[in-house]
């Protein structure tokens, strides 16, 4: 029986780090705005969308860097980037006295992983396009003429 291939932790860490550049500030903004008595809905929505984009960035970056099992890399990278974002959300809920629901956390993690799965193919296409561009052989127009 063969062992399952292990995922390269560096690829996952890089992809999750790229995601944090967008998702973490947005999560902090969302958490701080949620604590207000009358939170601005537009700002909450935009910060939520920025978090979602961050998960997409994780999948994309994993797709660009992974050479095999790209779907796994995209899902895991997005899930890894989800953990600190959700930690901020949990701390915000605790600060406000709101309940913490385990099912909600699991569902949000599944959504984050799904977003990574959706965007990993875009990253893989980008990687393939870069490889094709670099493999083009340059020949002289006079080559082949005798």
PDB file of C-alpha atoms in Angstrom:
ATOM      1  CA  UNK A   1       0.000   0.000   0.000  1.00  0.00           C
ATOM      2  CA  UNK A   2       1.387   3.409  -0.915  1.00  0.00           C
ATOM      3  CA  UNK A   3       1.543   6.352   1.433  1.00  0.00           C
ATOM      4  CA  UNK A   4      -0.436   9.445   0.534  1.00  0.00           C
ATOM      5  CA  UNK A   5       1.711  12.268  -0.772  1.00  0.00           C
ATOM      6  CA  UNK A   6       2.527  14.849   1.860  1.00  0.00           C
ATOM      7  CA  UNK A   7       1.720  18.457   1.162  1.00  0.00           C
ATOM      8  CA  UNK A   8       4.548  20.975   1.002  1.00  0.00           C
ATOM      9  CA  UNK A   9       4.075  23.161   4.076  1.00  0.00           C
ATOM     10  CA  UNK A  10       6.012  26.043   2.542  1.00  0.00           C
ATOM     11  CA  UNK A  11       3.557  26.338  -0.358  1.00  0.00           C
ATOM     12  CA  UNK A  12       0.637  26.350   2.077  1.00  0.00           C
ATOM     13  CA  UNK A  13       2.311  28.858   4.403  1.00  0.00           C
ATOM     14  CA  UNK A  14       3.133  31.226   1.540  1.00  0.00           C
ATOM     15  CA  UNK A  15      -0.379  31.072   0.136  1.00  0.00           C
ATOM     16  CA  UNK A  16      -1.932  31.626   3.565  1.00  0.00           C
ATOM     17  CA  UNK A  17       0.443  34.531   4.218  1.00  0.00           C
ATOM     18  CA  UNK A  18      -0.578  36.215   0.960  1.00  0.00           C
ATOM     19  CA  UNK A  19      -4.197  35.829   2.022  1.00  0.00           C
ATOM     20  CA  UNK A  20      -3.510  37.391   5.414  1.00  0.00           C
ATOM     21  CA  UNK A  21      -2.341  40.604   3.767  1.00  0.00           C
ATOM     22  CA  UNK A  22      -5.946  41.237   2.721  1.00  0.00           C
ATOM     23  CA  UNK A  23      -8.051  39.116   5.073  1.00  0.00           C
ATOM     24  CA  UNK A  24      -6.567  40.059   8.447  1.00  0.00           C
ATOM     25  CA  UNK A  25      -7.017  43.856   8.222  1.00  0.00           C
ATOM     26  CA  UNK A  26     -10.519  43.274   6.883  1.00  0.00           C
ATOM     27  CA  UNK A  27     -11.317  40.903   9.760  1.00  0.00           C
ATOM     28  CA  UNK A  28     -10.076  43.454  12.284  1.00  0.00           C
ATOM     29  CA  UNK A  29     -12.190  46.186  10.687  1.00  0.00           C
ATOM     30  CA  UNK A  30     -15.230  43.913  10.563  1.00  0.00           C
ATOM     31  CA  UNK A  31     -14.822  42.874  14.187  1.00  0.00           C
ATOM     32  CA  UNK A  32     -14.414  46.431  15.427  1.00  0.00           C
ATOM     33  CA  UNK A  33     -17.380  47.695  13.411  1.00  0.00           C
ATOM     34  CA  UNK A  34     -19.613  44.830  14.545  1.00  0.00           C
ATOM     35  CA  UNK A  35     -19.282  45.990  18.141  1.00  0.00           C
ATOM     36  CA  UNK A  36     -20.928  49.339  17.470  1.00  0.00           C
ATOM     37  CA  UNK A  37     -24.535  50.045  18.340  1.00  0.00           C
ATOM     38  CA  UNK A  38     -25.361  51.074  14.766  1.00  0.00           C
ATOM     39  CA  UNK A  39     -22.688  49.521  12.528  1.00  0.00           C
ATOM     40  CA  UNK A  40     -22.340  50.882   8.981  1.00  0.00           C
ATOM     41  CA  UNK A  41     -23.697  48.117   6.753  1.00  0.00           C
ATOM     42  CA  UNK A  42     -21.636  49.103   3.714  1.00  0.00           C
ATOM     43  CA  UNK A  43     -18.370  48.940   5.653  1.00  0.00           C
ATOM     44  CA  UNK A  44     -19.340  45.581   7.170  1.00  0.00           C
ATOM     45  CA  UNK A  45     -20.187  44.189   3.751  1.00  0.00           C
ATOM     46  CA  UNK A  46     -16.984  45.484   2.157  1.00  0.00           C
ATOM     47  CA  UNK A  47     -14.830  44.122   4.967  1.00  0.00           C
ATOM     48  CA  UNK A  48     -16.560  40.744   4.686  1.00  0.00           C
ATOM     49  CA  UNK A  49     -15.951  40.701   0.928  1.00  0.00           C
ATOM     50  CA  UNK A  50     -12.286  41.543   1.535  1.00  0.00           C
ATOM     51  CA  UNK A  51     -12.037  38.511   3.833  1.00  0.00           C
ATOM     52  CA  UNK A  52     -13.588  36.350   1.106  1.00  0.00           C
ATOM     53  CA  UNK A  53     -11.116  37.770  -1.429  1.00  0.00           C
ATOM     54  CA  UNK A  54      -8.329  36.856   0.983  1.00  0.00           C
ATOM     55  CA  UNK A  55      -9.439  33.220   0.960  1.00  0.00           C
ATOM     56  CA  UNK A  56      -9.492  33.380  -2.829  1.00  0.00           C
ATOM     57  CA  UNK A  57      -5.954  34.744  -2.843  1.00  0.00           C
ATOM     58  CA  UNK A  58      -4.861  31.756  -0.752  1.00  0.00           C
ATOM     59  CA  UNK A  59      -6.281  29.333  -3.304  1.00  0.00           C
ATOM     60  CA  UNK A  60      -4.824  31.260  -6.232  1.00  0.00           C
ATOM     61  CA  UNK A  61      -1.354  31.431  -4.682  1.00  0.00           C
ATOM     62  CA  UNK A  62      -1.457  27.733  -3.876  1.00  0.00           C
ATOM     63  CA  UNK A  63      -2.415  26.975  -7.476  1.00  0.00           C
ATOM     64  CA  UNK A  64       0.467  29.030  -8.822  1.00  0.00           C
ATOM     65  CA  UNK A  65       3.037  27.303  -6.603  1.00  0.00           C
ATOM     66  CA  UNK A  66       1.789  23.707  -6.372  1.00  0.00           C
ATOM     67  CA  UNK A  67       2.876  21.170  -8.962  1.00  0.00           C
ATOM     68  CA  UNK A  68       0.626  18.309  -7.877  1.00  0.00           C
ATOM     69  CA  UNK A  69      -2.596  17.859  -5.900  1.00  0.00           C
ATOM     70  CA  UNK A  70      -3.490  21.484  -6.527  1.00  0.00           C
ATOM     71  CA  UNK A  71      -7.040  21.093  -5.222  1.00  0.00           C
ATOM     72  CA  UNK A  72      -5.729  19.903  -1.858  1.00  0.00           C
ATOM     73  CA  UNK A  73      -3.267  22.771  -1.710  1.00  0.00           C
ATOM     74  CA  UNK A  74      -5.963  25.341  -2.479  1.00  0.00           C
ATOM     75  CA  UNK A  75      -8.385  23.993   0.096  1.00  0.00           C
ATOM     76  CA  UNK A  76      -5.772  23.620   2.827  1.00  0.00           C
ATOM     77  CA  UNK A  77      -4.198  27.043   2.184  1.00  0.00           C
ATOM     78  CA  UNK A  78      -7.592  28.741   2.399  1.00  0.00           C
ATOM     79  CA  UNK A  79      -8.423  26.797   5.560  1.00  0.00           C
ATOM     80  CA  UNK A  80      -5.093  27.754   7.147  1.00  0.00           C
ATOM     81  CA  UNK A  81      -5.732  31.403   6.291  1.00  0.00           C
ATOM     82  CA  UNK A  82      -9.214  31.055   7.805  1.00  0.00           C
ATOM     83  CA  UNK A  83      -7.919  30.147  11.280  1.00  0.00           C
ATOM     84  CA  UNK A  84      -6.470  33.548  12.328  1.00  0.00           C
ATOM     85  CA  UNK A  85      -9.388  35.376  10.722  1.00  0.00           C
ATOM     86  CA  UNK A  86     -11.866  33.270  12.666  1.00  0.00           C
ATOM     87  CA  UNK A  87      -9.843  33.764  15.839  1.00  0.00           C
ATOM     88  CA  UNK A  88     -10.316  37.529  15.436  1.00  0.00           C
ATOM     89  CA  UNK A  89     -14.043  36.965  14.899  1.00  0.00           C
ATOM     90  CA  UNK A  90     -14.297  34.751  17.999  1.00  0.00           C
ATOM     91  CA  UNK A  91     -12.459  37.294  20.141  1.00  0.00           C
ATOM     92  CA  UNK A  92     -14.784  40.010  18.851  1.00  0.00           C
ATOM     93  CA  UNK A  93     -17.847  37.921  19.712  1.00  0.00           C
ATOM     94  CA  UNK A  94     -16.496  37.216  23.181  1.00  0.00           C
ATOM     95  CA  UNK A  95     -15.831  40.921  23.718  1.00  0.00           C
ATOM     96  CA  UNK A  96     -19.404  41.781  22.731  1.00  0.00           C
ATOM     97  CA  UNK A  97     -20.847  38.936  24.787  1.00  0.00           C
ATOM     98  CA  UNK A  98     -22.288  37.215  21.709  1.00  0.00           C
ATOM     99  CA  UNK A  99     -22.511  33.422  21.689  1.00  0.00           C
ATOM    100  CA  UNK A 100     -19.902  31.355  19.864  1.00  0.00           C
ATOM    101  CA  UNK A 101     -21.491  28.667  17.725  1.00  0.00           C
ATOM    102  CA  UNK A 102     -19.313  25.718  16.746  1.00  0.00           C
ATOM    103  CA  UNK A 103     -21.508  24.856  13.763  1.00  0.00           C
ATOM    104  CA  UNK A 104     -21.072  28.376  12.411  1.00  0.00           C
ATOM    105  CA  UNK A 105     -17.299  28.118  12.721  1.00  0.00           C
ATOM    106  CA  UNK A 106     -17.270  24.770  10.913  1.00  0.00           C
ATOM    107  CA  UNK A 107     -19.523  26.121   8.156  1.00  0.00           C
ATOM    108  CA  UNK A 108     -17.377  29.225   7.691  1.00  0.00           C
ATOM    109  CA  UNK A 109     -14.293  27.015   7.486  1.00  0.00           C
ATOM    110  CA  UNK A 110     -15.969  24.894   4.832  1.00  0.00           C
ATOM    111  CA  UNK A 111     -16.890  28.008   2.856  1.00  0.00           C
ATOM    112  CA  UNK A 112     -13.316  29.315   3.101  1.00  0.00           C
ATOM    113  CA  UNK A 113     -11.986  25.977   1.903  1.00  0.00           C
ATOM    114  CA  UNK A 114     -14.492  25.981  -0.956  1.00  0.00           C
ATOM    115  CA  UNK A 115     -13.376  29.441  -2.031  1.00  0.00           C
ATOM    116  CA  UNK A 116      -9.809  28.155  -2.091  1.00  0.00           C
ATOM    117  CA  UNK A 117     -10.958  25.262  -4.276  1.00  0.00           C
ATOM    118  CA  UNK A 118     -12.679  27.642  -6.678  1.00  0.00           C
ATOM    119  CA  UNK A 119      -9.658  29.879  -7.137  1.00  0.00           C
ATOM    120  CA  UNK A 120      -6.895  27.263  -7.177  1.00  0.00           C
ATOM    121  CA  UNK A 121      -7.650  26.468 -10.823  1.00  0.00           C
ATOM    122  CA  UNK A 122      -7.062  30.105 -11.759  1.00  0.00           C
ATOM    123  CA  UNK A 123      -3.655  29.912 -10.131  1.00  0.00           C
ATOM    124  CA  UNK A 124      -2.904  26.640 -11.873  1.00  0.00           C
ATOM    125  CA  UNK A 125      -3.800  28.198 -15.237  1.00  0.00           C
ATOM    126  CA  UNK A 126      -1.504  31.113 -14.463  1.00  0.00           C
ATOM    127  CA  UNK A 127       1.319  28.705 -13.631  1.00  0.00           C
ATOM    128  CA  UNK A 128       0.716  26.790 -16.867  1.00  0.00           C
ATOM    129  CA  UNK A 129       0.684  29.996 -18.915  1.00  0.00           C
ATOM    130  CA  UNK A 130       3.995  31.043 -17.356  1.00  0.00           C
ATOM    131  CA  UNK A 131       5.503  27.648 -18.119  1.00  0.00           C
ATOM    132  CA  UNK A 132       4.269  27.754 -21.719  1.00  0.00           C
ATOM    133  CA  UNK A 133       5.634  31.251 -22.172  1.00  0.00           C
ATOM    134  CA  UNK A 134       9.057  30.170 -20.903  1.00  0.00           C
ATOM    135  CA  UNK A 135       9.136  26.995 -23.038  1.00  0.00           C
ATOM    136  CA  UNK A 136       8.708  28.780 -26.367  1.00  0.00           C
ATOM    137  CA  UNK A 137      11.813  28.091 -28.347  1.00  0.00           C
ATOM    138  CA  UNK A 138      13.191  31.027 -30.249  1.00  0.00           C
ATOM    139  CA  UNK A 139      14.450  30.148 -33.686  1.00  0.00           C
ATOM    140  CA  UNK A 140      16.101  32.247 -36.290  1.00  0.00           C
ATOM    141  CA  UNK A 141      14.033  32.956 -39.417  1.00  0.00           C
ATOM    142  CA  UNK A 142      16.975  31.726 -41.466  1.00  0.00           C
ATOM    143  CA  UNK A 143      17.107  28.427 -39.637  1.00  0.00           C
ATOM    144  CA  UNK A 144      15.883  25.648 -41.838  1.00  0.00           C
ATOM    145  CA  UNK A 145      16.776  27.504 -45.046  1.00  0.00           C
ATOM    146  CA  UNK A 146      19.651  25.955 -46.924  1.00  0.00           C
TER     147      UNK A 146
END
